Amino acid sequence: MKKQIKNTFSRRGFIRTSALAGGGMLIGFNFLTACKDEVKPPVDIANLNFNDFNAYIKIADNGYVTIFSPNPEIGQGVKTSMPMIVAEELDVPWEHVHVEQAGLDTDKYRGQVAGGSQSIRQNWNVLRQTGATAKQMLVNAAAAKWQIDASEVSAKDGIITSKSGETLGYGDVVKEAAALEVPENVTLKEPKDFKIIGNDALNVDLNKIVTGKPLFGLDYKKDGMLIASVMRPPAFGQTLKDFDDTETRKITGVIDVVQFGDKIAVLAKNTWSAMKGKKVLKANWEDNALESTEKHNELLLGLLNSSEGEVRREDGNVDKAFAEADQIIDRIYESPFLPHNCMEPMNFYADVTSDKIQLAGPIQTPEGTANRVANLLNRAPEEVEVELTRMGGGFGRRLYGDFALEAAEISNKAGKPVKLVYSREDDMNAGIFRPAIKYRISAALKDGKVTGYKLKEAAINSNMYGLIPNFFPAGAIPNLKIESANYQSNITTGAWRAPYTNFLAFAEQSFFDEVAEALNQDPVQLRLDLLDNVDEGADDRIEYSASRMKEVIKLAAEKGDWNNTPEGIYKGFSAYYSHNTHVAEVAEISIQNGKPKVERVTAAVDCGIVINPTGANNQVVGGVLDGIGHAMYGDFTFDAGKPSASNFDTYRLIRMNETPKVAVHFIDSEIAPTGLGEPGLPPAGGAVANAIKAATGKRLLKQPFTKYLAETESEVIG
């Protein structure tokens, strides 16, 4: 049975007009106003605010549909999957849909952010209503044309049919539909009736990507623009004393050299000249507070062992549980800084004039970045325009927009349109890094059960965001305490794919395997038993679903053949909830030439309804490989403020011959979709670490694993 719902769109949330070039209907909804509970009756179209919309549809006279995608595309597939949702409820053939990227418009759009794996989750209902409402308006227009009741009319695959068999295409009634009132109630499809959602769809940009057509920020060009390459302090804690640009200005193609703050920009006609000019630029730097990883390690360990910290969650009586324990397990887990290493280095275009500021490029936070540029240059936010390009990776790095601010400041000082381009060295050494973090985890065991649990986080600059303390094992252990402390550093840190949980999941999931070993229990069964303790609904602080987590654990164990391990193969298990999604993984490794090799990973995922299986599978596989690669090899340190690596010859990434086969299994669900760009990553490190323990007997407490294993390589492996 189809579900009829009250249309939750306000008058300002629904926009339509027939005044399009070539005719047609343009409709859309404001993602914020459309979700408000109070709904007022629709008014005449003349009173609608055309500028107040977000996701929107354009229907041409021939019935073909353009769906504009407002959210930034960083490779998570929203430019394909979000329009799929609209097209499903609009009931138009997917092959008749053309997708375009919308630019930033703070009047028309809301929530134009790519981050936290929230794009689909936050907009699921609004996108469905967008399509369903448009469909109903087309049906109403056809009914009026036939002079029959709308209940006698249906629409399917872009064709409207009356009970008597008459038909009209969507394009035949576009203009009439544009003049109608917004329907107060719309009917949404039941999941069993989906024809687009749940079926594979190719990336809408695939042809442009594989044929090299302009699409990404690095492809962006404007007549008269200059390329900027920037020299920054070579170490954190240094400031610029002076510089000599004599040799730089001799380089053919170099147009100007501009100082802004402690940075120097070389402007040239092309990238090669700009980077060559920067190479011969001479600068003197003054040392201030120069920090090193060795000192950070001392400080973080000191924080773990001190009473300093903020309590994030506390249940029961933890001190009593530990005082009465038969056994206490206590471990410290350590992780390094990490750069983001997006395939496409940072870049951005800026043209600052007296009339407006035009920006273009790959950015996860276009509105926030536009506001920061306006504030930097003391201009009104409405003077800033941002054109969005596809991003060659983001992983949190492109949330911050520091590179866009640099481009704008350079353009403002030079009085010319400028495209800033980072080299790989710029990107790796002057970036926003994953913070170095240490965790101390303790468990109290009594009478064969986990009775107490303590976790303390010590991190550089910031701590776990507020929801994480309410992830597993909150609610599963009666006496629990989560606290955190941080050291403020001048090294810039920020979000890195699956912030905090990218390492915390490894620490916790490795620790629970130790608990299982101490209790002589199967690691999978231990997790299931702990989840049985959760009284779902009794504590509204708890973020995860114990029942959904148990289902993915069981599915991963089944598909990964947990209880059957072939000769020469060693298995490890891990399960984690993040970004509203439950994931469990089984890793299989072998020992090759005395070293662990990840052969296969089986992942079970509950992300609700899967919009595009191909895209969803790619997201999970990518997350797993990213998680394994950085857990195994990712290492980044600082000495006197200088990073230890500047390019891939000194920074180790996972290589093609080291990538395992990844089998992904989704829980069949009719629950609204949740996040998918990040949740596959956190469990991967723990699963591999637990498999390495099974193979070598070594319990890994530090990342990267290869470095820690090398420290103890005198021990027998395999």
XYZ file of C-alpha atoms in Angstrom:
718
model
C 0.000 0.000 0.000
C 1.325 3.414 -0.913
C 1.978 5.889 1.841
C 0.166 9.229 1.722
C 1.780 11.948 3.761
C 1.030 15.498 4.663
C 3.217 17.680 2.496
C 5.730 19.248 4.874
C 6.786 22.005 2.492
C 6.087 25.567 3.473
C 5.090 28.102 0.862
C 8.641 29.433 0.840
C 9.971 25.896 0.575
C 8.284 25.061 -2.719
C 9.168 27.072 -5.790
C 7.880 26.697 -9.304
C 7.882 28.782 -12.476
C 7.176 28.278 -16.122
C 9.341 31.212 -17.147
C 12.203 29.057 -18.352
C 14.004 29.368 -21.625
C 12.259 26.990 -23.994
C 9.370 26.427 -21.577
C 9.163 23.882 -18.781
C 8.727 23.799 -15.035
C 11.281 24.491 -12.357
C 10.475 23.311 -8.845
C 12.376 22.845 -5.650
C 12.413 22.864 -1.885
C 14.412 24.585 0.778
C 16.029 21.805 2.820
C 15.438 23.661 6.073
C 12.073 25.340 5.628
C 10.700 22.225 3.976
C 11.223 20.166 7.118
C 9.406 22.401 9.568
C 6.359 20.962 11.257
C 4.074 23.931 10.759
C 2.574 23.806 7.276
C 0.495 26.630 5.855
C -1.878 26.305 2.886
C -0.340 27.120 -0.497
C -0.913 30.544 -1.938
C -1.041 31.946 -5.422
C 2.174 31.476 -7.397
C 2.678 35.227 -7.626
C 3.381 35.320 -3.899
C 6.018 32.607 -3.918
C 9.636 33.603 -3.384
C 11.385 32.159 -6.423
C 14.798 32.436 -4.808
C 14.000 30.237 -1.802
C 14.627 26.647 -2.910
C 17.280 23.984 -2.798
C 16.933 20.628 -4.545
C 14.993 21.333 -7.718
C 13.676 19.890 -10.934
C 13.454 21.323 -14.422
C 11.065 19.603 -16.809
C 11.375 20.413 -20.493
C 8.528 20.411 -22.990
C 9.784 17.122 -24.381
C 9.446 15.462 -20.990
C 13.130 15.180 -20.255
C 14.178 16.225 -16.785
C 17.147 18.112 -15.404
C 17.787 17.622 -11.711
C 20.200 20.014 -10.072
C 22.452 18.645 -7.347
C 23.216 21.308 -4.725
C 25.664 19.423 -2.500
C 29.402 19.314 -3.208
C 30.625 16.084 -4.818
C 33.839 14.711 -3.309
C 33.520 11.194 -4.694
C 30.840 9.977 -2.287
C 28.333 9.784 -5.128
C 25.706 12.295 -4.033
C 25.620 13.923 -7.452
C 24.209 10.619 -8.685
C 22.275 9.275 -5.702
C 20.438 12.444 -4.652
C 18.887 12.961 -8.107
C 18.013 9.230 -8.147
C 15.794 9.800 -5.112
C 13.999 12.707 -6.778
C 13.598 10.798 -10.048
C 12.161 7.786 -8.220
C 9.276 9.696 -6.707
C 8.835 11.836 -9.811
C 8.451 8.522 -11.643
C 10.541 9.417 -14.650
C 12.893 7.002 -16.424
C 16.457 7.474 -15.143
C 17.730 7.541 -18.723
C 15.611 10.676 -19.270
C 17.357 12.528 -16.430
C 20.210 14.975 -16.847
C 22.088 16.040 -13.703
C 23.780 19.393 -13.224
C 25.861 20.728 -10.341
C 24.360 23.804 -8.723
C 26.537 26.631 -7.483
C 26.448 28.221 -4.060
C 23.424 30.390 -3.464
C 22.754 31.308 0.145
C 19.268 32.575 -0.729
C 18.150 29.536 -2.678
C 20.110 26.763 -0.976
C 20.668 25.410 2.497
C 22.933 22.685 3.774
C 25.421 22.785 0.901
C 28.002 20.788 2.821
C 29.812 17.529 2.120
C 30.898 16.121 5.456
C 30.022 13.610 8.126
C 28.420 11.225 5.612
C 25.158 13.102 6.112
C 24.072 14.327 2.663
C 21.613 11.506 1.930
C 20.498 10.991 5.514
C 19.626 14.652 6.041
C 17.810 15.073 2.728
C 16.074 11.724 2.176
C 12.535 12.853 3.006
C 12.844 16.246 1.349
C 14.154 14.771 -1.893
C 11.366 12.198 -1.988
C 8.747 14.849 -1.400
C 10.338 16.997 -4.087
C 9.740 14.306 -6.688
C 6.358 13.182 -5.377
C 4.966 16.710 -5.273
C 6.101 17.444 -8.804
C 4.485 14.222 -9.982
C 1.205 15.102 -8.269
C 1.164 18.548 -9.865
C 1.618 16.973 -13.292
C -1.198 14.504 -12.586
C -3.468 17.337 -11.445
C -2.707 19.294 -14.606
C -3.549 16.313 -16.805
C -6.769 15.686 -14.887
C -7.807 19.294 -15.401
C -7.045 18.991 -19.113
C -9.219 15.883 -19.381
C -11.819 17.401 -17.050
C -11.769 14.408 -14.722
C -10.875 13.902 -11.070
C -7.195 13.464 -10.283
C -7.995 10.156 -8.574
C -8.762 8.740 -12.034
C -5.271 9.587 -13.281
C -1.936 7.839 -12.707
C 1.645 8.559 -13.739
C 4.432 6.137 -14.513
C 7.746 6.399 -16.358
C 7.038 9.980 -17.414
C 3.630 9.107 -18.913
C 0.313 10.199 -17.425
C -2.626 7.867 -18.040
C -6.356 8.312 -17.425
C -8.636 5.509 -16.300
C -10.072 5.424 -19.834
C -6.611 4.924 -21.355
C -5.783 8.416 -22.603
C -2.097 9.360 -22.209
C 0.001 12.493 -21.970
C 3.714 12.960 -21.498
C 5.043 15.081 -18.650
C 6.175 17.625 -21.190
C 2.614 17.950 -22.522
C 1.334 19.448 -19.263
C 4.410 21.246 -17.906
C 3.051 24.751 -18.413
C -0.370 23.892 -16.998
C 1.214 22.222 -13.966
C 3.301 25.310 -13.283
C 0.130 27.356 -12.791
C -1.412 25.002 -10.205
C -1.315 25.214 -6.437
C 1.105 23.057 -4.509
C -0.798 19.941 -3.374
C -1.308 19.713 0.364
C -0.859 15.939 0.477
C 1.411 13.721 -1.593
C 1.838 9.960 -1.830
C 5.271 8.440 -1.443
C 6.134 5.054 -2.890
C 6.568 1.971 -0.776
C 10.153 0.661 -0.976
C 8.917 -2.493 -2.721
C 7.776 -0.303 -5.615
C 11.111 1.416 -6.171
C 12.433 1.116 -9.714
C 15.416 3.465 -9.602
C 16.405 3.323 -5.945
C 18.134 0.039 -5.225
C 19.324 -0.472 -8.784
C 22.819 0.176 -10.097
C 23.424 3.536 -11.742
C 26.630 4.755 -13.314
C 28.247 7.860 -11.915
C 26.696 10.781 -13.812
C 30.171 12.270 -14.329
C 31.746 9.012 -15.478
C 32.118 9.967 -19.121
C 33.776 13.274 -18.264
C 36.086 11.599 -15.766
C 37.347 8.860 -18.075
C 37.654 11.119 -21.124
C 39.444 13.892 -19.244
C 36.857 16.596 -19.864
C 37.036 19.678 -17.605
C 35.322 18.833 -14.350
C 37.658 19.192 -11.376
C 39.073 22.311 -9.782
C 42.436 21.813 -11.464
C 40.606 21.912 -14.818
C 39.057 25.305 -14.117
C 40.204 28.113 -16.406
C 39.245 31.713 -17.002
C 40.649 34.138 -19.543
C 43.323 36.360 -18.066
C 43.829 34.373 -14.880
C 47.277 33.927 -13.369
C 48.566 30.858 -11.564
C 49.751 31.358 -8.003
C 52.272 29.173 -6.170
C 52.813 30.016 -2.507
C 55.860 29.734 -0.279
C 54.836 29.104 3.324
C 56.927 28.756 6.489
C 58.801 25.432 6.196
C 58.060 24.616 9.846
C 55.101 25.191 12.147
C 56.097 27.892 14.596
C 58.114 29.943 12.093
C 57.347 33.433 10.825
C 58.686 35.356 7.823
C 61.559 37.780 8.458
C 62.297 38.919 4.901
C 62.688 37.609 1.365
C 64.525 38.279 -1.903
C 62.575 37.745 -5.135
C 65.296 38.921 -7.546
C 65.872 35.537 -9.169
C 62.152 34.735 -9.142
C 61.295 37.762 -11.239
C 63.841 36.646 -13.871
C 61.866 33.450 -14.579
C 60.038 33.606 -17.914
C 56.300 33.779 -17.295
C 56.473 35.195 -13.769
C 54.316 38.314 -13.525
C 54.442 39.348 -9.884
C 55.446 38.372 -6.340
C 53.033 39.203 -3.522
C 53.489 38.902 0.237
C 50.484 38.221 2.441
C 51.098 37.590 6.112
C 53.938 35.086 6.540
C 53.435 33.753 2.999
C 54.748 34.763 -0.414
C 52.840 34.161 -3.647
C 54.515 33.871 -7.025
C 52.120 34.799 -9.838
C 52.808 33.530 -13.340
C 51.192 32.793 -16.677
C 51.343 29.042 -16.078
C 51.830 26.496 -13.304
C 55.358 25.538 -14.310
C 56.629 29.117 -14.216
C 54.912 29.810 -10.897
C 56.424 26.747 -9.224
C 59.833 27.346 -10.785
C 59.723 30.923 -9.574
C 58.912 29.781 -6.052
C 61.846 27.348 -6.130
C 64.394 30.165 -6.580
C 62.683 32.509 -4.128
C 64.902 33.213 -1.109
C 63.308 33.711 2.296
C 64.542 34.016 5.865
C 62.444 32.655 8.708
C 62.319 33.363 12.413
C 61.892 30.452 14.843
C 59.276 30.701 17.553
C 57.622 27.663 19.177
C 58.904 24.632 17.252
C 57.204 21.418 18.360
C 58.255 17.801 17.867
C 56.533 14.435 17.970
C 58.869 13.241 20.729
C 57.630 16.008 23.004
C 54.012 15.440 21.961
C 54.324 11.799 23.015
C 55.542 12.827 26.449
C 52.755 15.366 26.853
C 49.982 13.018 25.739
C 51.191 10.195 27.970
C 51.313 12.679 30.815
C 47.706 13.627 30.181
C 46.647 9.970 30.158
C 48.285 9.402 33.522
C 47.030 12.619 35.105
C 43.705 13.527 36.679
C 43.213 16.244 34.059
C 40.317 15.679 31.680
C 36.655 16.225 30.899
C 34.186 13.454 31.711
C 32.085 12.784 28.594
C 29.936 9.966 29.975
C 29.774 8.154 33.312
C 27.509 5.251 34.259
C 27.278 3.292 37.498
C 30.155 3.121 39.958
C 33.359 2.613 38.020
C 35.702 2.848 41.011
C 33.795 0.116 42.849
C 33.773 -2.155 39.783
C 37.550 -1.898 39.457
C 38.133 -2.292 43.184
C 36.145 -5.549 43.203
C 37.519 -6.956 39.928
C 39.071 -10.403 39.638
C 41.255 -9.092 36.825
C 42.008 -5.713 35.281
C 43.181 -5.213 31.687
C 44.861 -1.869 30.973
C 46.294 -0.795 27.615
C 47.494 2.360 25.867
C 46.971 2.754 22.110
C 48.857 5.322 20.029
C 48.360 6.902 16.604
C 50.356 9.499 14.613
C 49.410 12.641 12.738
C 48.283 11.926 9.182
C 47.979 14.135 6.079
C 44.925 13.777 3.830
C 46.677 13.095 0.531
C 43.753 13.850 -1.776
C 44.510 12.767 -5.332
C 43.796 16.307 -6.505
C 46.014 18.785 -4.587
C 44.373 21.857 -3.110
C 43.494 24.573 -5.609
C 41.046 27.436 -5.961
C 40.162 30.293 -8.290
C 39.462 33.828 -7.078
C 38.694 37.060 -8.872
C 38.284 39.933 -6.438
C 36.934 43.142 -7.967
C 35.224 46.202 -6.553
C 31.846 44.808 -7.594
C 32.034 41.176 -6.490
C 34.230 38.286 -5.456
C 34.038 35.317 -7.784
C 35.314 32.011 -6.398
C 35.425 28.594 -8.024
C 36.890 25.278 -7.057
C 36.683 22.094 -4.995
C 35.312 22.874 -1.532
C 33.270 20.841 0.963
C 31.915 23.936 2.742
C 31.084 26.545 0.099
C 28.822 28.745 2.225
C 31.113 28.821 5.237
C 34.100 29.501 3.006
C 32.299 32.324 1.211
C 31.478 33.936 4.563
C 35.099 33.625 5.712
C 36.334 35.240 2.487
C 33.835 38.077 2.912
C 35.007 38.597 6.486
C 38.677 38.447 5.488
C 38.253 41.123 2.828
C 35.690 43.158 4.771
C 33.023 42.648 2.134
C 29.345 41.785 2.331
C 28.617 38.034 2.054
C 26.172 38.657 -0.792
C 29.064 39.974 -2.896
C 30.698 36.536 -2.910
C 29.814 33.999 -5.611
C 31.031 30.389 -5.498
C 30.989 27.963 -8.393
C 31.373 24.332 -7.321
C 33.630 21.912 -9.159
C 33.954 18.201 -8.575
C 36.652 17.282 -6.057
C 39.406 14.741 -6.514
C 39.009 13.599 -2.921
C 38.226 15.487 0.250
C 38.406 13.253 3.351
C 37.827 16.336 5.521
C 40.712 18.369 4.084
C 38.432 20.477 1.925
C 36.140 21.364 4.818
C 38.386 24.210 5.893
C 38.807 26.345 2.794
C 42.120 27.876 3.878
C 43.316 27.545 0.281
C 40.275 29.492 -0.948
C 41.052 32.282 1.491
C 44.628 32.348 0.234
C 43.451 32.625 -3.367
C 41.080 35.455 -2.483
C 43.720 37.374 -0.543
C 46.257 37.016 -3.355
C 43.746 38.165 -5.968
C 42.774 41.113 -3.804
C 46.392 42.223 -3.351
C 47.396 41.601 -6.968
C 44.240 43.050 -8.483
C 44.033 40.123 -10.912
C 42.103 36.867 -11.254
C 44.194 34.113 -9.716
C 44.105 30.354 -9.517
C 46.081 29.039 -6.565
C 47.643 25.601 -7.130
C 49.358 23.564 -4.425
C 52.174 21.194 -5.230
C 52.107 17.796 -3.514
C 54.756 19.116 -1.119
C 52.592 22.148 -0.319
C 49.630 19.885 0.264
C 51.444 17.489 2.569
C 53.484 20.000 4.584
C 51.110 22.938 4.985
C 47.868 21.110 5.437
C 45.291 20.281 8.072
C 46.380 17.018 9.707
C 44.633 14.222 11.532
C 45.621 14.878 15.158
C 47.954 12.535 16.985
C 45.889 10.728 19.637
C 46.452 8.261 22.460
C 43.819 6.208 24.282
C 44.069 4.461 27.614
C 41.446 1.731 27.938
C 40.829 -0.405 31.019
C 38.367 -3.183 31.779
C 37.338 -4.740 35.082
C 36.519 -8.464 34.835
C 34.603 -10.348 37.525
C 32.960 -13.766 37.490
C 33.559 -14.127 33.767
C 31.916 -10.807 32.858
C 32.985 -7.262 31.986
C 31.793 -5.201 34.939
C 33.690 -1.954 34.399
C 35.161 0.040 31.522
C 37.269 3.192 31.398
C 38.523 5.078 28.362
C 40.571 8.255 28.369
C 41.549 10.155 25.260
C 44.560 12.469 24.999
C 44.696 14.333 21.699
C 46.456 17.207 19.990
C 44.222 20.313 19.829
C 40.744 18.787 20.123
C 38.780 15.798 21.359
C 36.156 13.350 20.154
C 32.901 14.984 19.133
C 29.959 14.770 21.491
C 28.153 11.696 20.124
C 31.107 9.293 20.263
C 30.997 8.609 24.033
C 27.509 7.230 23.433
C 28.658 4.688 20.851
C 29.302 1.056 21.843
C 30.091 -0.033 24.573
C 27.865 2.615 26.205
C 24.841 0.789 27.593
C 26.513 -2.616 27.270
C 28.684 -2.343 30.407
C 27.032 -1.184 33.656
C 29.968 0.797 35.039
C 31.545 2.991 32.387
C 33.535 6.218 32.245
C 34.675 8.118 29.130
C 36.883 11.198 29.478
C 39.190 13.298 27.351
C 42.002 15.816 27.529
C 44.015 17.720 24.924
C 47.208 19.623 24.341
C 46.978 22.819 22.290
C 49.558 22.814 19.499
C 50.406 25.256 16.706
C 50.285 22.366 14.215
C 47.004 22.673 12.346
C 44.688 19.694 12.815
C 41.162 18.854 11.817
C 38.720 16.299 10.485
C 40.181 13.280 8.685
C 37.865 10.658 7.182
C 35.728 9.332 10.082
C 37.202 11.774 12.628
C 38.476 10.193 15.856
C 36.689 6.901 15.187
C 39.236 6.179 12.434
C 41.641 5.298 15.269
C 39.328 4.809 18.255
C 37.631 1.858 16.533
C 41.004 0.099 16.188
C 41.833 0.735 19.853
C 38.482 -0.433 21.211
C 38.054 -3.391 18.900
C 41.590 -4.624 19.594
C 40.946 -4.186 23.295
C 37.740 -6.241 23.214
C 39.649 -9.066 21.593
C 42.023 -8.951 24.559
C 39.034 -9.092 26.886
C 37.663 -12.089 24.983
C 41.021 -13.815 25.287
C 41.156 -13.147 29.031
C 37.640 -14.554 29.456
C 38.387 -17.480 27.125
C 35.498 -16.441 24.882
C 35.069 -16.251 21.128
C 35.531 -12.577 20.124
C 32.345 -12.523 18.057
C 30.301 -14.083 20.831
C 31.706 -11.634 23.389
C 30.412 -8.712 21.325
C 27.008 -10.336 20.908
C 26.808 -11.023 24.649
C 27.685 -7.420 25.484
C 25.042 -6.160 23.057
C 22.477 -8.393 24.770
C 22.985 -6.208 27.858
C 21.725 -3.092 26.071
C 18.182 -2.129 27.014
C 17.195 -0.414 23.780
C 15.106 2.648 24.375
C 15.959 2.851 28.079
C 18.725 5.417 27.520
C 18.069 7.970 24.816
C 21.713 9.074 24.889
C 22.826 5.841 23.217
C 23.468 6.485 19.526
C 23.669 2.971 18.081
C 21.102 0.176 17.749
C 22.123 -2.999 19.570
C 19.783 -5.129 17.465
C 21.083 -3.714 14.171
C 24.669 -4.116 15.347
C 24.034 -7.764 16.217
C 22.636 -8.378 12.739
C 25.723 -7.045 10.972
C 27.970 -9.018 13.332
C 26.115 -12.220 12.530
C 26.101 -11.497 8.793
C 29.836 -10.692 8.695
C 30.642 -13.842 10.695
C 28.500 -15.918 8.326
C 29.765 -14.437 5.061
C 33.348 -14.339 6.344
C 33.080 -17.991 7.435
C 34.368 -16.999 10.851
C 34.441 -20.503 12.313
C 36.308 -22.048 9.394
C 39.901 -20.927 8.875
C 41.926 -22.551 6.063
C 45.558 -23.515 6.601
C 47.850 -20.492 6.404
C 45.018 -17.971 6.839
C 44.419 -16.003 10.043
C 41.234 -14.074 10.774
C 40.359 -11.023 12.822
C 36.981 -9.504 13.645
C 35.805 -5.953 14.268
C 32.463 -4.170 14.465
C 31.765 -0.482 14.790
C 28.993 2.099 14.565
C 29.690 5.536 13.144
C 27.876 8.128 11.050
C 24.559 6.403 11.851
C 25.670 3.171 10.164
C 26.530 -0.237 11.614
C 29.441 -2.169 10.062
C 31.183 -5.446 10.921
C 34.272 -6.797 9.165
C 36.257 -10.020 9.021
C 39.862 -9.631 7.861
C 41.902 -12.540 6.554
C 45.697 -12.373 6.424
C 48.556 -14.638 5.481
C 52.235 -14.387 6.353
C 54.394 -13.768 3.283
C 58.175 -13.597 3.743
C 57.670 -13.078 7.450
C 55.247 -10.181 6.991
C 51.446 -9.983 7.200
C 49.523 -9.622 3.943
C 45.817 -8.797 4.012
C 44.168 -11.229 1.606
C 40.467 -10.554 2.013
C 37.981 -8.485 3.981
C 34.312 -9.360 4.339
C 32.126 -6.430 5.352
C 28.509 -6.457 6.508
C 26.773 -3.082 6.441
C 23.460 -1.739 7.689
C 23.041 1.695 6.147
C 19.271 1.468 5.693
C 17.947 1.599 2.150
C 20.752 1.415 -0.402
C 20.161 4.040 -3.086
C 22.749 3.005 -5.659
C 24.313 -0.430 -4.982
C 27.290 0.226 -7.262
C 28.104 3.506 -5.585
C 27.438 2.096 -2.111
C 29.744 -0.850 -2.707
C 32.476 1.505 -3.941
C 32.137 3.633 -0.806
C 32.560 0.668 1.528
C 35.433 -0.857 -0.453
C 37.199 2.505 -0.564
C 36.735 2.993 3.168
C 38.084 -0.479 3.962
C 41.176 -0.004 1.789
C 41.758 3.472 3.211
C 41.466 2.112 6.741
C 43.842 -0.774 6.101
C 46.378 1.326 4.220
C 46.747 3.992 6.867
C 46.641 1.543 9.784
C 49.377 -0.538 8.169
C 51.630 2.164 6.706
C 50.564 5.725 7.557
C 53.226 7.507 9.599
C 53.835 11.229 9.943
C 55.943 12.994 12.543
C 57.320 16.449 13.294
C 60.822 17.482 14.274
C 61.322 21.112 15.276
C 58.037 21.938 13.577
C 59.010 20.320 10.260
C 57.000 17.386 8.833
C 58.847 14.117 8.287
C 57.539 13.609 4.742
C 56.800 15.877 1.812
C 55.842 13.482 -0.979
C 55.047 9.829 -1.626
C 58.695 8.843 -1.833
C 58.884 9.355 1.935
C 55.244 8.869 2.931
C 54.023 5.286 2.595
C 50.599 4.554 1.126
C 49.065 1.153 0.455
C 50.069 -0.159 -2.990
C 47.996 -1.930 -5.586
C 49.537 -5.342 -4.909
C 48.794 -4.906 -1.198
C 45.065 -4.296 -1.569
C 42.882 -7.226 -0.508
C 39.698 -8.485 -2.080
C 36.739 -6.856 -0.359
C 33.315 -8.484 -0.320
C 30.485 -6.204 0.808
C 27.096 -7.441 2.015
C 24.274 -5.024 2.794
C 21.463 -5.741 5.234
C 18.172 -5.692 3.328
C 16.295 -2.799 4.879
C 13.379 -0.419 4.438
C 14.759 2.040 6.986
C 15.779 5.508 5.761
C 19.376 5.655 4.485
C 22.252 6.569 6.782
C 25.889 7.537 6.162
C 28.213 5.520 3.931
C 31.251 7.563 2.910
C 33.055 6.967 6.207
C 31.641 4.013 8.244
C 33.535 1.322 6.322
C 36.885 2.733 7.439
C 36.891 2.573 11.279
C 36.458 -1.218 11.722
C 39.171 -2.103 9.181
C 42.207 -1.400 11.357
C 40.843 -3.402 14.270
C 39.979 -6.396 12.109
C 43.480 -6.468 10.612
C 45.162 -5.985 14.004
C 43.183 -8.866 15.466
C 44.110 -11.062 12.490
C 47.793 -10.163 12.964
C 47.499 -11.194 16.606
C 46.066 -14.551 15.527
C 48.955 -15.005 13.089
C 51.894 -13.717 15.097
C 50.856 -13.653 18.724
C 51.672 -9.937 18.772
C 49.096 -7.527 20.112
C 49.440 -4.246 18.199
C 49.045 -1.102 20.273
C 50.411 1.471 17.825
C 49.874 2.559 14.268
C 51.278 2.103 11.707
C 51.394 -1.658 12.174
C 54.426 -2.213 9.945
C 56.508 0.166 12.038
C 55.463 -1.457 15.303
C 56.063 -4.950 13.937
C 59.512 -3.878 12.747
C 60.368 -2.747 16.269
C 59.874 -6.348 17.436
C 61.009 -8.143 14.273
C 63.474 -10.253 16.245
C 60.481 -12.228 17.489
C 59.344 -15.202 15.414
C 56.503 -14.437 13.007
C 54.152 -17.080 11.632
